[in-house]
Amino acid sequence: MGRSRGGLTSKWHIAVDTFGRPVRFILTGGNASDPKLAIPLLTGLPASHVLADKAYDTYAILDHIEAQRAQPIIPQRACMKRQRAFDSTKYKLRNRIERTIGKLKQLRRIATRYDRIPQNYLACLYLASLSFWC
C-alpha cells in the first residue's frame, strides 16, 4: 500500500474508548506520518480526554481537541512554546491503547497482512475488533 525501507507496507491508526475497545481505524501506507491522520481519526468521536504520545503534540491537533471540548493528555515536546497542564496519572491509562494493539497483533492474519486489497484488510481489522466488544 505504501513504500518504506522494508518495501511495500501498511500502517493502521486506531482510536479506542475508555475500556480499550477499538472504535475507529484508518489504514494508510507505511510511509504516512501519524500526526497527519490524528484530526480525521478524532473528528466526531465524543471524548472528554484524548490520550496520545509526544508525536501528536502539534498546535493543529491540540486546537482540534480543545475545539471538541476535550482535554489533551499529551506529553509536551521541548520545542513547544505554549505551556499547558499535563496529568501524568491519566497518561498512564494510555497503556490500554498499547495493549489493544498488542492483542490485535496476536492474530496471525492481522500481524502478517495476507490481504492485498486494503478494504479486505480493514474489514479483517473490524472483524478482529468485535471480540473486544463481546
mmCIF file of C-alpha atoms in Angstrom:
data_model
loop_
_atom_site.group_PDB
_atom_site.id
_atom_site.type_symbol
_atom_site.label_atom_id
_atom_site.label_comp_id
_atom_site.label_asym_id
_atom_site.label_seq_id
_atom_site.Cartn_x
_atom_site.Cartn_y
_atom_site.Cartn_z
ATOM 1 C CA MET A 1 0.000 0.000 0.000
ATOM 2 C CA GLY A 2 2.837 2.372 0.797
ATOM 3 C CA ARG A 3 6.569 2.249 0.287
ATOM 4 C CA SER A 4 9.070 2.354 3.131
ATOM 5 C CA ARG A 5 12.555 0.967 3.787
ATOM 6 C CA GLY A 6 11.218 -2.559 4.088
ATOM 7 C CA GLY A 7 9.309 -2.394 0.801
ATOM 8 C CA LEU A 8 5.554 -2.186 0.415
ATOM 9 C CA THR A 9 3.963 -1.798 3.844
ATOM 10 C CA SER A 10 0.817 -0.535 5.502
ATOM 11 C CA LYS A 11 0.011 1.075 8.820
ATOM 12 C CA TRP A 12 -3.232 1.261 10.746
ATOM 13 C CA HIS A 13 -4.152 4.094 13.061
ATOM 14 C CA ILE A 14 -6.582 3.311 15.850
ATOM 15 C CA ALA A 15 -8.825 5.161 18.285
ATOM 16 C CA VAL A 16 -10.066 3.302 21.358
ATOM 17 C CA ASP A 17 -12.585 4.123 24.066
ATOM 18 C CA THR A 18 -12.052 4.179 27.836
ATOM 19 C CA PHE A 19 -12.151 0.398 28.094
ATOM 20 C CA GLY A 20 -9.628 -0.226 25.308
ATOM 21 C CA ARG A 21 -12.234 -1.201 22.712
ATOM 22 C CA PRO A 22 -11.446 -0.093 19.145
ATOM 23 C CA VAL A 23 -13.890 2.485 17.782
ATOM 24 C CA ARG A 24 -12.198 3.678 14.580
ATOM 25 C CA PHE A 25 -9.441 2.552 12.216
ATOM 26 C CA ILE A 26 -7.699 4.375 9.390
ATOM 27 C CA LEU A 27 -5.497 2.337 7.060
ATOM 28 C CA THR A 28 -2.603 4.084 5.276
ATOM 29 C CA GLY A 29 0.669 3.310 3.618
ATOM 30 C CA GLY A 30 3.629 2.566 5.838
ATOM 31 C CA ASN A 31 5.268 5.852 4.939
ATOM 32 C CA ALA A 32 2.405 8.011 6.306
ATOM 33 C CA SER A 33 3.153 10.014 9.427
ATOM 34 C CA ASP A 34 0.974 9.558 12.495
ATOM 35 C CA PRO A 35 0.144 13.210 13.313
ATOM 36 C CA LYS A 36 -1.305 13.917 9.856
ATOM 37 C CA LEU A 37 -4.132 11.448 10.475
ATOM 38 C CA ALA A 38 -4.956 12.426 14.058
ATOM 39 C CA ILE A 39 -7.591 15.006 13.131
ATOM 40 C CA PRO A 40 -9.553 12.699 10.765
ATOM 41 C CA LEU A 41 -9.279 9.944 13.372
ATOM 42 C CA LEU A 42 -10.669 12.118 16.178
ATOM 43 C CA THR A 43 -13.333 14.015 14.250
ATOM 44 C CA GLY A 44 -16.801 13.198 15.502
ATOM 45 C CA LEU A 45 -15.717 10.992 18.400
ATOM 46 C CA PRO A 46 -17.192 12.069 21.745
ATOM 47 C CA ALA A 47 -14.412 12.312 24.313
ATOM 48 C CA SER A 48 -13.670 14.220 27.472
ATOM 49 C CA HIS A 49 -9.954 13.356 27.350
ATOM 50 C CA VAL A 50 -7.642 12.433 24.475
ATOM 51 C CA LEU A 51 -4.518 10.450 25.327
ATOM 52 C CA ALA A 52 -1.676 10.255 22.822
ATOM 53 C CA ASP A 53 2.107 10.143 22.731
ATOM 54 C CA LYS A 54 4.512 13.032 22.072
ATOM 55 C CA ALA A 55 4.273 12.692 18.303
ATOM 56 C CA TYR A 56 0.760 14.162 18.453
ATOM 57 C CA ASP A 57 1.872 17.325 20.264
ATOM 58 C CA THR A 58 1.218 19.846 17.490
ATOM 59 C CA TYR A 59 -0.739 23.082 17.571
ATOM 60 C CA ALA A 60 -3.254 21.858 14.980
ATOM 61 C CA ILE A 61 -4.050 18.675 16.900
ATOM 62 C CA LEU A 62 -4.239 20.455 20.258
ATOM 63 C CA ASP A 63 -6.549 23.118 18.829
ATOM 64 C CA HIS A 64 -8.790 20.438 17.291
ATOM 65 C CA ILE A 65 -9.019 18.535 20.581
ATOM 66 C CA GLU A 66 -9.827 21.686 22.524
ATOM 67 C CA ALA A 67 -12.420 22.716 19.916
ATOM 68 C CA GLN A 68 -14.213 19.441 20.628
ATOM 69 C CA ARG A 69 -14.241 20.410 24.330
ATOM 70 C CA ALA A 70 -11.853 17.638 25.302
ATOM 71 C CA GLN A 71 -8.708 17.819 27.372
ATOM 72 C CA PRO A 72 -5.482 16.734 25.644
ATOM 73 C CA ILE A 73 -3.348 14.385 27.765
ATOM 74 C CA ILE A 74 -0.249 14.529 25.585
ATOM 75 C CA PRO A 75 3.317 14.977 26.869
ATOM 76 C CA GLN A 76 4.781 18.267 25.775
ATOM 77 C CA ARG A 77 7.671 18.338 23.343
ATOM 78 C CA ALA A 78 10.616 20.573 24.212
ATOM 79 C CA CYS A 79 10.127 22.700 21.101
ATOM 80 C CA MET A 80 6.534 23.672 22.000
ATOM 81 C CA LYS A 81 6.333 27.185 23.410
ATOM 82 C CA ARG A 82 2.725 27.050 24.630
ATOM 83 C CA GLN A 83 2.712 25.694 28.182
ATOM 84 C CA ARG A 84 -0.195 23.550 29.324
ATOM 85 C CA ALA A 85 -1.106 21.305 32.214
ATOM 86 C CA PHE A 86 -0.253 17.613 31.941
ATOM 87 C CA ASP A 87 -1.825 14.909 34.103
ATOM 88 C CA SER A 88 0.709 12.072 34.340
ATOM 89 C CA THR A 89 -1.734 9.873 36.280
ATOM 90 C CA LYS A 90 -4.264 9.905 33.438
ATOM 91 C CA TYR A 91 -1.472 9.453 30.898
ATOM 92 C CA LYS A 92 -0.695 6.051 32.415
ATOM 93 C CA LEU A 93 -4.042 4.866 31.008
ATOM 94 C CA ARG A 94 -2.523 5.113 27.513
ATOM 95 C CA ASN A 95 -1.262 1.616 28.215
ATOM 96 C CA ARG A 96 -4.765 0.411 27.277
ATOM 97 C CA ILE A 97 -4.167 1.584 23.724
ATOM 98 C CA GLU A 98 -0.885 -0.315 23.519
ATOM 99 C CA ARG A 99 -2.490 -3.456 24.972
ATOM 100 C CA THR A 100 -5.303 -3.267 22.420
ATOM 101 C CA ILE A 101 -2.786 -3.014 19.585
ATOM 102 C CA GLY A 102 -0.826 -5.920 21.060
ATOM 103 C CA LYS A 103 -3.932 -8.101 21.295
ATOM 104 C CA LEU A 104 -4.866 -7.345 17.697
ATOM 105 C CA LYS A 105 -1.347 -8.146 16.505
ATOM 106 C CA GLN A 106 -1.516 -11.546 18.204
ATOM 107 C CA LEU A 107 -3.904 -12.565 15.448
ATOM 108 C CA ARG A 108 -1.847 -14.024 12.635
ATOM 109 C CA ARG A 109 -3.944 -12.613 9.819
ATOM 110 C CA ILE A 110 -3.650 -9.076 11.221
ATOM 111 C CA ALA A 111 0.060 -9.305 12.046
ATOM 112 C CA THR A 112 1.162 -10.691 8.681
ATOM 113 C CA ARG A 113 -1.375 -8.863 6.479
ATOM 114 C CA TYR A 114 -2.122 -11.553 3.929
ATOM 115 C CA ASP A 115 -4.772 -9.413 2.225
ATOM 116 C CA ARG A 116 -3.551 -7.479 -0.771
ATOM 117 C CA ILE A 117 -6.656 -5.325 -1.074
ATOM 118 C CA PRO A 118 -6.741 -2.587 1.605
ATOM 119 C CA GLN A 119 -10.529 -2.818 2.038
ATOM 120 C CA ASN A 120 -10.260 -6.533 2.846
ATOM 121 C CA TYR A 121 -7.533 -5.905 5.430
ATOM 122 C CA LEU A 122 -9.586 -3.123 7.021
ATOM 123 C CA ALA A 123 -12.572 -5.482 7.158
ATOM 124 C CA CYS A 124 -10.400 -8.053 8.956
ATOM 125 C CA LEU A 125 -9.386 -5.369 11.469
ATOM 126 C CA TYR A 126 -13.042 -4.574 12.130
ATOM 127 C CA LEU A 127 -13.900 -8.265 12.495
ATOM 128 C CA ALA A 128 -10.996 -8.792 14.892
ATOM 129 C CA SER A 129 -12.069 -5.803 16.962
ATOM 130 C CA LEU A 130 -15.537 -7.320 17.512
ATOM 131 C CA SER A 131 -14.020 -9.641 20.119
ATOM 132 C CA PHE A 132 -13.291 -6.591 22.297
ATOM 133 C CA TRP A 133 -16.966 -5.629 22.307
ATOM 134 C CA CYS A 134 -18.384 -9.036 23.359
#
